[in-house]
Coordinates of C-alpha atoms and ligand atoms in Angstrom, one line a residue:
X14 CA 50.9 3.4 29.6
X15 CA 49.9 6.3 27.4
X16 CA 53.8 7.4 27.0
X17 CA 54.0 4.0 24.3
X18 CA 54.1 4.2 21.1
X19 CA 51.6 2.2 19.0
X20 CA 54.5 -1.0 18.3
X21 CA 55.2 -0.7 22.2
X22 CA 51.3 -0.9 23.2
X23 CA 50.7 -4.1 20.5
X24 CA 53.8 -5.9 22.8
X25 CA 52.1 -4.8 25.7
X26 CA 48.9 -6.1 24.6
X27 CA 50.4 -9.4 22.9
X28 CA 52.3 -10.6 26.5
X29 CA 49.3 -9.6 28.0
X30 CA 50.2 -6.9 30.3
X31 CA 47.4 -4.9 29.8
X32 CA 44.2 -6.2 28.6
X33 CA 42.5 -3.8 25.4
X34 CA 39.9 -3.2 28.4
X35 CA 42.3 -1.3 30.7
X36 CA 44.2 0.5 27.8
X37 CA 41.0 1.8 26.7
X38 CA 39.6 3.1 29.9
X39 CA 43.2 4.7 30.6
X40 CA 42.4 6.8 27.3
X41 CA 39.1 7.8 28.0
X42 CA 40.0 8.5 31.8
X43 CA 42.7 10.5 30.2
X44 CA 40.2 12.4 27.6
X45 CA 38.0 13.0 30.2
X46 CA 40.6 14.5 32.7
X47 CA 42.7 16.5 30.3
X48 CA 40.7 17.5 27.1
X49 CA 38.7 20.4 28.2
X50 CA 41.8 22.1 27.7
X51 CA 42.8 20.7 24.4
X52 CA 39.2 20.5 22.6
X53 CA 41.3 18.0 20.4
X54 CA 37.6 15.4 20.4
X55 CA 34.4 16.7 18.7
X56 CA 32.5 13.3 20.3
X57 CA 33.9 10.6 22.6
X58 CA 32.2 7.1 21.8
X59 CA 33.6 5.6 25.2
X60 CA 30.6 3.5 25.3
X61 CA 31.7 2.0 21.9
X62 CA 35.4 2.0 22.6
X63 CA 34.5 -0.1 26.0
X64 CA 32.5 -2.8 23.8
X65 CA 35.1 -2.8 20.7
X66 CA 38.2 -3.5 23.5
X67 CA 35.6 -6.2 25.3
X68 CA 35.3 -8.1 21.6
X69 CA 38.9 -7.3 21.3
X70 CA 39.9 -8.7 24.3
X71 CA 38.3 -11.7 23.1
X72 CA 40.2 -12.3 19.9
X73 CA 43.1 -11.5 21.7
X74 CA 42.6 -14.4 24.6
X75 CA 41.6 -17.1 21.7
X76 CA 44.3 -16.5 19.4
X77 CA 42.0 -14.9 17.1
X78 CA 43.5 -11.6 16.6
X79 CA 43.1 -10.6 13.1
X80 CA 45.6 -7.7 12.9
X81 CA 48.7 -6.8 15.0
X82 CA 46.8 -3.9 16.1
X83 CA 43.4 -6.1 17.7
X84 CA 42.8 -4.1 20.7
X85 CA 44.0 -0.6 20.4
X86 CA 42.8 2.3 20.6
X87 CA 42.9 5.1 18.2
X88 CA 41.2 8.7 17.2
X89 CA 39.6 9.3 14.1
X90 CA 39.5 12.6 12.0
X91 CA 36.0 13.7 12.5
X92 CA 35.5 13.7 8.5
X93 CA 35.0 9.9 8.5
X94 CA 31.6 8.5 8.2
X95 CA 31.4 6.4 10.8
X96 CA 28.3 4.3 11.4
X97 CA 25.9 5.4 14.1
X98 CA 28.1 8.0 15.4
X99 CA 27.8 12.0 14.5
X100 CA 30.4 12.6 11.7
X101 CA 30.4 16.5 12.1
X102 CA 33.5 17.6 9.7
X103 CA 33.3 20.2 12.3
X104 CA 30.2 21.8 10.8
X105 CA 27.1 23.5 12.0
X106 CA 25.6 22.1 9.0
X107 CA 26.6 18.7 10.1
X108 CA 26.4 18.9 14.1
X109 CA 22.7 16.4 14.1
X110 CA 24.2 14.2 11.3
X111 CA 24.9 10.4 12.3
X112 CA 26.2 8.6 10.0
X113 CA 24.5 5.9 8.2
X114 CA 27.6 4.0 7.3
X115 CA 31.1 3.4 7.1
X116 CA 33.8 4.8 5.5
X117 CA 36.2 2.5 4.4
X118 CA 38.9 3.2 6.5
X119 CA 36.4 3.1 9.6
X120 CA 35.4 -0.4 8.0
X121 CA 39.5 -1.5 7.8
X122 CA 40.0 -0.6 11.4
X123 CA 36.7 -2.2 12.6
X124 CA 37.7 -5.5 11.1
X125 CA 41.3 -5.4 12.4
X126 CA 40.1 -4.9 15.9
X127 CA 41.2 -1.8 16.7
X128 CA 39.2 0.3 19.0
X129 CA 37.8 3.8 18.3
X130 CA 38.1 6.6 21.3
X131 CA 35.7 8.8 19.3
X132 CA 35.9 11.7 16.1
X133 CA 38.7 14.4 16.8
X134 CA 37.9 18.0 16.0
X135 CA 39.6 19.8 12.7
X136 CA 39.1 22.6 10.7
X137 CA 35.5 22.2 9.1
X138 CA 35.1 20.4 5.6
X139 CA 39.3 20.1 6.3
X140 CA 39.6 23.9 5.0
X141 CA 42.1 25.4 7.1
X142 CA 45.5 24.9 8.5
X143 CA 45.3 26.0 12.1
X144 CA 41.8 24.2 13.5
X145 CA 40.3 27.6 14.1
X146 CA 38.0 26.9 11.8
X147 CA 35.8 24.6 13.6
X148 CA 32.2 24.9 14.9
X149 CA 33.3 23.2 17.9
X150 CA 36.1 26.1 18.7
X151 CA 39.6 25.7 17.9
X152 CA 42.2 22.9 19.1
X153 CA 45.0 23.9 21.5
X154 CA 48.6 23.0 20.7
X155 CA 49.8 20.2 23.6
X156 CA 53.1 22.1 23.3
X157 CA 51.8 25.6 24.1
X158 CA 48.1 26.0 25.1
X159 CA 48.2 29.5 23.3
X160 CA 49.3 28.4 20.1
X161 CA 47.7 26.4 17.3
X162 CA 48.2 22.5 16.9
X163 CA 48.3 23.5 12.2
X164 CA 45.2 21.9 10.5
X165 CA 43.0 20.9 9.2
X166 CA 43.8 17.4 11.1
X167 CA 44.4 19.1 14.3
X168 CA 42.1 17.5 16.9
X169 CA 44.0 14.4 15.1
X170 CA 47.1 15.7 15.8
X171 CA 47.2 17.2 19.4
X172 CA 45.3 14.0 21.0
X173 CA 48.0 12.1 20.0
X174 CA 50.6 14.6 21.0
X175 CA 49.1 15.1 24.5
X176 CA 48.8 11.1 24.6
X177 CA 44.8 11.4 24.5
X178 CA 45.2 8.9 21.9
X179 CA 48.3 6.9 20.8
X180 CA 47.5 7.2 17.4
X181 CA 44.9 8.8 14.8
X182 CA 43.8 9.4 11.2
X183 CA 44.3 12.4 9.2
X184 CA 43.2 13.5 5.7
X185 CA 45.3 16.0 3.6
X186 CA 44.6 17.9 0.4
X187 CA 46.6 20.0 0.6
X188 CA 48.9 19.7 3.9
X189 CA 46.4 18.7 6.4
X190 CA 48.6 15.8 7.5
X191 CA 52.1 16.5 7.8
X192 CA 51.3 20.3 8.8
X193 CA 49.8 19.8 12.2
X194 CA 52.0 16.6 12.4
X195 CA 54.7 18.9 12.4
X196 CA 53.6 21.6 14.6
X197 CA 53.0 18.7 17.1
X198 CA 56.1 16.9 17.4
X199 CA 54.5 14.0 15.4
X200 CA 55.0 11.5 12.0
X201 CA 52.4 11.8 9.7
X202 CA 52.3 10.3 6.1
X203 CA 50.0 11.8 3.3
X204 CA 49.9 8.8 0.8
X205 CA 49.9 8.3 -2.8
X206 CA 46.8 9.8 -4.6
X207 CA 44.7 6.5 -4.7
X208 CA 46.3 4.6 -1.8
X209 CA 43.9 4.8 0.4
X210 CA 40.1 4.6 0.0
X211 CA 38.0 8.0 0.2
X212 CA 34.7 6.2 0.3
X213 CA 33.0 7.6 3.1
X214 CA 35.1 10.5 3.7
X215 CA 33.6 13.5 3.6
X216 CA 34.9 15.6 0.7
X217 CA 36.7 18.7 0.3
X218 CA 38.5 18.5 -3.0
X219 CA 37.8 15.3 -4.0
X220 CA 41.3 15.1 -6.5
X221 CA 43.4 16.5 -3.6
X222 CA 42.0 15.1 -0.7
X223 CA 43.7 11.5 0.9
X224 CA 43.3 10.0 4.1
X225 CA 46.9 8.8 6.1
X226 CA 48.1 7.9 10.0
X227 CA 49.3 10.8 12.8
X228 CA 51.7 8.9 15.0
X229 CA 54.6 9.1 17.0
X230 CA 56.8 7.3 14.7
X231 CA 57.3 6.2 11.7
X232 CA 56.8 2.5 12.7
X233 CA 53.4 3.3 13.7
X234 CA 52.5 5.4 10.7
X235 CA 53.4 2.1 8.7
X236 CA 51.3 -0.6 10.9
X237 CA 48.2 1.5 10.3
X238 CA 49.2 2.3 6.2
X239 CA 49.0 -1.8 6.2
X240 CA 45.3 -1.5 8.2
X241 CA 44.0 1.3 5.8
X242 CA 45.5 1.1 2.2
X243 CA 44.4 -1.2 -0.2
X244 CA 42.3 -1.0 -3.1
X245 CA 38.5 -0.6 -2.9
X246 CA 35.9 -0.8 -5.2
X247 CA 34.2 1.9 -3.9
X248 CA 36.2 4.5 -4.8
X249 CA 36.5 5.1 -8.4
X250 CA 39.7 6.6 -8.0
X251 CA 40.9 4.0 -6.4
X252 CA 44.5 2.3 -7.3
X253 CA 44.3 -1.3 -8.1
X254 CA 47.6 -2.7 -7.6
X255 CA 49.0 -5.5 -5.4
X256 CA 48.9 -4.5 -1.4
X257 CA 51.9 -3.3 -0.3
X258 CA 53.5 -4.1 2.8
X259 CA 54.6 -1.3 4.7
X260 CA 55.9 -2.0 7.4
X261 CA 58.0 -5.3 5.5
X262 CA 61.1 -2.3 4.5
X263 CA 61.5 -0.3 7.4
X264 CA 64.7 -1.6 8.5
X265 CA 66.3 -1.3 4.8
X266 CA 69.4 0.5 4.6
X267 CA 69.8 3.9 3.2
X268 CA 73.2 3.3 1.3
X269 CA 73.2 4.9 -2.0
X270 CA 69.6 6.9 -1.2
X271 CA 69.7 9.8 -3.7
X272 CA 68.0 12.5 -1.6
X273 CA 67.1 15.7 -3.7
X274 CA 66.7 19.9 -1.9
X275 CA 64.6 21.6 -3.6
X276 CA 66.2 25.0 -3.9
X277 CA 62.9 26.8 -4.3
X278 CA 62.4 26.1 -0.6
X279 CA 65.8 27.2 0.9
X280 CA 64.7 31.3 0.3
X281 CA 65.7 33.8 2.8
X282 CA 62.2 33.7 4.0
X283 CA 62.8 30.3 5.6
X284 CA 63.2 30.7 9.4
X285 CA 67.1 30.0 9.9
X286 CA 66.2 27.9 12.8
X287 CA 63.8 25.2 10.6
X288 CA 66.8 25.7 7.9
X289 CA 69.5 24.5 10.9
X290 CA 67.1 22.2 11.7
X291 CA 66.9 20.6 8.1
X292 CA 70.6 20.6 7.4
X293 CA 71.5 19.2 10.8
X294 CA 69.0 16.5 9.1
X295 CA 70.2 15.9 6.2
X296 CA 74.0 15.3 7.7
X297 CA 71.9 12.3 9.7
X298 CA 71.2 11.2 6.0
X299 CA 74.5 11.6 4.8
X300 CA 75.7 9.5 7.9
X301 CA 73.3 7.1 6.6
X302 CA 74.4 6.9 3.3
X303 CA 72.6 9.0 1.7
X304 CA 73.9 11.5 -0.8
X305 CA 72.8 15.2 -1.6
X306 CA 72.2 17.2 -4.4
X307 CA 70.3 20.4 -5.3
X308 CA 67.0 20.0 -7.3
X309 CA 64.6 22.4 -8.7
X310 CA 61.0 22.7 -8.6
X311 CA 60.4 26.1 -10.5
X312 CA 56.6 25.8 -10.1
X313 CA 56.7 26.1 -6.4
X314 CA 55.3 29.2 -6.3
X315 CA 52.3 28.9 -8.9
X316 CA 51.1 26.0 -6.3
X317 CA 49.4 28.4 -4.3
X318 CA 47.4 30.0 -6.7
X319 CA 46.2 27.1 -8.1
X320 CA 45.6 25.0 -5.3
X321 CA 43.0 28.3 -4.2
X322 CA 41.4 27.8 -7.5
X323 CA 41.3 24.1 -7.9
X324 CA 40.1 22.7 -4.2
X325 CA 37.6 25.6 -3.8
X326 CA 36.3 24.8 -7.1
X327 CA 35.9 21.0 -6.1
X328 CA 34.7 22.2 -2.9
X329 CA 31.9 24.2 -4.3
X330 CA 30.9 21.2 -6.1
X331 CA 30.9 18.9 -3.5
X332 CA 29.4 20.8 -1.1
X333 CA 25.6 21.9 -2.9
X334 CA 24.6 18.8 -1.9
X335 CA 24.3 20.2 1.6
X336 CA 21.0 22.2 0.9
X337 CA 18.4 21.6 4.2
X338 CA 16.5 18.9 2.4
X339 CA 18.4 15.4 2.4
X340 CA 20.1 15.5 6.1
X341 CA 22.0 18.1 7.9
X342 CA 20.5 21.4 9.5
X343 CA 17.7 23.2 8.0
X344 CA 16.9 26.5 9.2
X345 CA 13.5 27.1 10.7
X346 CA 10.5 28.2 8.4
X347 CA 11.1 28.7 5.3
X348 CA 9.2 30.8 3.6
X349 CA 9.7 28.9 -0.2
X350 CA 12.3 26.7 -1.4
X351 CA 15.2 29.4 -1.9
X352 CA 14.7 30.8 1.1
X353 CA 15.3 27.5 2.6
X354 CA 18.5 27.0 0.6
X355 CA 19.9 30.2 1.2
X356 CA 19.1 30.4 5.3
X357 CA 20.1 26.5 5.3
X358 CA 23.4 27.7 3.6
X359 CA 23.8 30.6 5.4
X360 CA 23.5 28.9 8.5
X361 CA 25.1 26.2 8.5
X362 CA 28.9 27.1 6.9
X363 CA 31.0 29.1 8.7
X364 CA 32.9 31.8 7.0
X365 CA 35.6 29.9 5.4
X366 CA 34.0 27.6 3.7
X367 CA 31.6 29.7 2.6
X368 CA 34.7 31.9 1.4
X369 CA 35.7 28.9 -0.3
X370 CA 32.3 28.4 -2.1
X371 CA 32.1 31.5 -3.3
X372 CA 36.0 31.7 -4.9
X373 CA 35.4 28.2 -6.0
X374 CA 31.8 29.0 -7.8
X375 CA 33.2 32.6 -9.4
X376 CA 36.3 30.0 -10.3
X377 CA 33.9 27.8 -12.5
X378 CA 31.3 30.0 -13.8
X379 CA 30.9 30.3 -17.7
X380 CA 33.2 33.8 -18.1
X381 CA 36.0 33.1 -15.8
X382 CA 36.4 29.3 -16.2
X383 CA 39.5 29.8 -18.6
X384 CA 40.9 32.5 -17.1
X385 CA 41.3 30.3 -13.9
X386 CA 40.2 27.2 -13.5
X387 CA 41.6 25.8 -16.9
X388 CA 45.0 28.1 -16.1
X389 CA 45.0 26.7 -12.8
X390 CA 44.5 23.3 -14.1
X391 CA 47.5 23.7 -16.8
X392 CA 49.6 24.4 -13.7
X393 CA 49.3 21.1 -11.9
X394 CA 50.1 19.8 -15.1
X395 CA 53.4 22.0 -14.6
X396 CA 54.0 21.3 -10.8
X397 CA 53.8 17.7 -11.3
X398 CA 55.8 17.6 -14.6
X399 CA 58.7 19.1 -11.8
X400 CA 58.6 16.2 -9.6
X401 CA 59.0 13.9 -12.3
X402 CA 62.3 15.7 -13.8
X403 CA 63.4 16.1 -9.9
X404 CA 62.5 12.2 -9.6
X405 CA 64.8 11.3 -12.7
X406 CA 67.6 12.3 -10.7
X407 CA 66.7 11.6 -7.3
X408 CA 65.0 8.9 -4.9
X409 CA 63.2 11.0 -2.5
X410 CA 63.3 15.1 -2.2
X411 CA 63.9 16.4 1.2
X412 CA 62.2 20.1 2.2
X413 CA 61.3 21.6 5.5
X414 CA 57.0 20.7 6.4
X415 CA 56.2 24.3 7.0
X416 CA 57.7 28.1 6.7
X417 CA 57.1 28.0 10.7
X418 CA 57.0 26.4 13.9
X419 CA 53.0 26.8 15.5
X420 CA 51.8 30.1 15.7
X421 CA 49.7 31.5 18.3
X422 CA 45.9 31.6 18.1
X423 CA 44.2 34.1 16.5
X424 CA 48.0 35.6 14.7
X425 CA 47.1 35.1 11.1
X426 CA 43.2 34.2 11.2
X427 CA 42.3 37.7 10.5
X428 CA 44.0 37.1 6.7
X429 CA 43.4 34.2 4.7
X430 CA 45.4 34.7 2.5
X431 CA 48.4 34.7 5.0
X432 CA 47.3 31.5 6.4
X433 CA 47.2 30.0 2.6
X434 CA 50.9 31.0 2.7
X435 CA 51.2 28.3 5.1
X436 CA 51.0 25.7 3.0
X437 CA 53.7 26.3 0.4
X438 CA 55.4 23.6 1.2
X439 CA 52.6 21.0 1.5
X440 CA 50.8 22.2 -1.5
X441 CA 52.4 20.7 -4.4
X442 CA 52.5 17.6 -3.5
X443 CA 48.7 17.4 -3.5
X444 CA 48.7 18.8 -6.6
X445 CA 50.7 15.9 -8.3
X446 CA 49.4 13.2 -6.1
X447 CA 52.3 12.1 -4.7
X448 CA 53.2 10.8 -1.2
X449 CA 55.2 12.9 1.6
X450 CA 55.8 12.2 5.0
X451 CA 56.7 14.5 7.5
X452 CA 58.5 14.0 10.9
X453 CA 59.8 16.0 13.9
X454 CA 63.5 16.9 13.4
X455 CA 64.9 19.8 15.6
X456 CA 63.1 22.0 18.2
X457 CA 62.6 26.1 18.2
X458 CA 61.9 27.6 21.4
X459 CA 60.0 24.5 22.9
X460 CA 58.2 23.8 19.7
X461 CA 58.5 21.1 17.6
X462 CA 60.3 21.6 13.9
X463 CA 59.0 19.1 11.2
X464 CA 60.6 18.1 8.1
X465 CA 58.8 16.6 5.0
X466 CA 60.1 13.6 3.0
X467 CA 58.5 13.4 -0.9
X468 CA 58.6 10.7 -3.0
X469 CA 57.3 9.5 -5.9
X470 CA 54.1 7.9 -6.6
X471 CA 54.0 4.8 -4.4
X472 CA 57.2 5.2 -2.8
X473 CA 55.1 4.9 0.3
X474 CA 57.2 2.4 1.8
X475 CA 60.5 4.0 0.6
X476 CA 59.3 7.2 2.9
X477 CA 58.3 5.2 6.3
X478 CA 61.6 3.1 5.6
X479 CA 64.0 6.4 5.3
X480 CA 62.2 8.4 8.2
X481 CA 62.0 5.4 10.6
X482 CA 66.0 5.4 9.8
X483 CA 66.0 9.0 10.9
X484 CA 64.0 8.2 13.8
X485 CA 66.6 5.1 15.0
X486 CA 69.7 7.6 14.6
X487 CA 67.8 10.4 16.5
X488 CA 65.3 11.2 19.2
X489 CA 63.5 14.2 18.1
X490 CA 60.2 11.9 17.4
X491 CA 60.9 11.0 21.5
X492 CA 60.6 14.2 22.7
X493 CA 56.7 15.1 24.7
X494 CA 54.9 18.2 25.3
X495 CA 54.8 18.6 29.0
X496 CA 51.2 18.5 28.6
X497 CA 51.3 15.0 28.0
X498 CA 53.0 14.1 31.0
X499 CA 50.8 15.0 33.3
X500 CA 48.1 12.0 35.0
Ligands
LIG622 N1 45.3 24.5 4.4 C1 44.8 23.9 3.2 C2 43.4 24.3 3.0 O1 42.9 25.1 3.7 C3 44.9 22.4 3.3 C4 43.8 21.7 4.1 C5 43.8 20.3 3.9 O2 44.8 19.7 3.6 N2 42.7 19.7 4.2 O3 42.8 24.0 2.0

């Protein structure tokens, strides 16, 4: 059962072959059995799940079923408010918090009938892109037990790859997605700016940050896109525009798709084997009826830079309100109120977020604000005015996810600023709001190899069409870590 995708589990479900029930307890049998050496949950709500697939079951046998996916089960990204449930974001400072309400994605899949397993583990606040960064410990790669599954989505990512869940939700500002979606062998799309609601979602960098579907295919990722987008009045930067549905184009055909490389990303310093990987990839395209050409995206690498100004700044913002007074941990005795801040503070955060304060805090105060935050600032300006002259000539660009397949545990968590290099590709994007999906295309040594799909804004659609394509002309999206073979 658990080696379905998400479309082959809704057939399964609809001719009644397996009841929301059974599917349910085969994941939380299958949690139970197989996580301890994953850590890819923070909490399992198998209580809940069991009484969400009962009232699903019920929809299902009247003919009530309010969404193709009544009745299964998914993960969610542990930075979710979800009502009743601890919503950790993988912090100490978080750890007693249950949530009061629910985000609105929670409140998109609750109505459609979809069942929740429980909160996967990630990097905490989402700042990270290798889960070690989690007060829960880190998240094991399904593919190789030593190495890392990327982050920050990573519990997200390596339940889903190990079939602990056949499906989950991610947020990305600033690669958080497609990353770990690519060091797991899985498709994950990081939608337009807007897209999807934030309300409820606990923030990092709140202009960055989006929320968007892990899956095994591209199929998938476009089922839950038409669960979660839409426009909602909660979120004030919320898109209002008609709802799009994404899963309507999939089967278009790609004749005359303009696809642009970005010759920024094709340095030496690519691994040849992600580079084979990609052109092998983009000869599926041309078989398609695509067609190729060079672009140029000369801001590439000033993305960095300002990214690491920019979301810490945001983050320093959004996170004061975590201060030992309103909810969260408070450390014991204080001796005055700034004592209590500080120990609360001290406490709680571990030491990349509090890393992140700090940069983002120096970032903003009154003598350094133009020297980078406004810079910085003036540079996403730049990086976005690339995309559109790359998107004047082009339908969708085509780049590699990441400079690497996974890496081991512990290789480059000693330097942040090594693991910041990790995002280069991932980065910009953020930066000007755009979507990108990314999805497995070649293997290295046993580990997956993702490639990223951009597009521009709300070209959401365009992206699940062209990989899901990709995905019917090859199997690299079929492949499974042996780890999810076993039970
Ligand atoms: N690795 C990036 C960071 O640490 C991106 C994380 C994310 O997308 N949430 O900020």
């Amino acid at each position: 059962m658990h080696q379905k995708t998400l479309t082959e589990l809704i057939q399964s479900l609809q001719n009644k072959d397996v009841s929301s029930i059974e599917l349910t307890q085969h994941y939380l049998d299958r949690i139970n059995s197989l996580d301890s050496s994953v850590n890819s949950y923070i909490t399992v709500t198998a209580d809940r799940a069991l009484e969400q697939a009962r009232a699903a079951d019920t929809l299902l046998a009247n003919g009530e079923a309010t969404s193709p996916l009544t009745g299964v089960p998914l993960a969610h990204k542990d930075i979710f408010c979800t009502d009743g449930v601890r919503t950790s974001a993988a912090s100490k400072m978080l750890d007693n918090f249950i949530a009061p309400y629910n985000a609105t994605v929670i409140e998109k899949f609750n109505q459609a009938g979809t069942v929740s397993l429980g909160k996967t583990n990630m990097d905490e606040f989402a700042m990270g892109s290798s889960n070690e960064n989690s007060f829960y410990g880190a998240v094991k790669n399904p593919w190789d037990l030593e190495r890392v599954p990327g982050g920050s989505s990573g519990g997200s990512a390596a339940a889903v790859a190990a079939h602990l869940a056949p499906a989950a939700t991610g947020t990305d500002t600033g690669g958080s997605i497609r990353q770990p979606a690519a060091f797991c062998g899985l498709t994950g799309l990081k939608p337009t700016y807007g897209a999807v609601s934030r309300y409820g979602m606990i923030a990092y960098a709140s202009s960055l940050d989006q929320a968007g579907p892990m899956a095994r295919t591209a199929e998938d990722a476009a089922l839950m896109m038409n669960v979660m987008a839409g426009f909602d009045a909660k979120d004030s930067t919320s898109i209002q525009r008609e709802h799009d549905n994404y899963v309507a184009d999939l089967d278009k055909g790609l004749d005359g798709l303009k696809i642009g490389m970005p010759k920024e990303y094709f340095s030496d310093q690519l691994d040849s084997n992600i580079a084979a990987a990609i052109d092998a990839a983009v000869k599926t395209y041309e078989s398609l009826g695509a067609t190729i050409q060079e672009v140029t995206l000369p801001q590439t690498q000033n993305a960095i830079p300002a990214y690491y100004i920019i979301a810490p700044a945001e983050a320093s913002a959004n996170l004061q309100r975590f201060d030992g007074v309103r909810y969260g941990h408070r450390c014991d005795d204080p001796r005055n109120l700034e004592d209590l801040y500080e120990r609360t503070r001290a406490e709680g955060f571990g030491e990349e977020v509090q890393r992140r304060i700090l940069v983002g805090t120096y970032a903003l105060s009154a003598g350094f604000y133009d020297a980078y935050y406004r810079q910085a600032q003036k540079i996403r300006r730049l990086v976005k005015n690339d995309f559109n002259q790359a998107f004047d000539n082009v339908d969708l660009i085509l780049a590699p996810t990441a400079p690497s397949t996974a890496f081991r545990i512990g290789e480059k968590s000693a330097d942040p600023v090594q693991m910041y290099q990790e995002d280069i590709f991932t980065i910009s994007v953020n930066l000007a709001g755009l979507p990108a999906i990314s999805l497995p295309c070649g293997e290295d040594a046993g580990l997956p190899i993702g490639m990223q799909l951009i597009g521009n804004a709300f070209s959401d659609s365009r992206l699940l069409n062209a990989a899901h394509k990709y995905q019917q002309a090859t199997d690299w999206h079929q492949r499974v870590a042996a780890f999810a073979k076993q039970g």
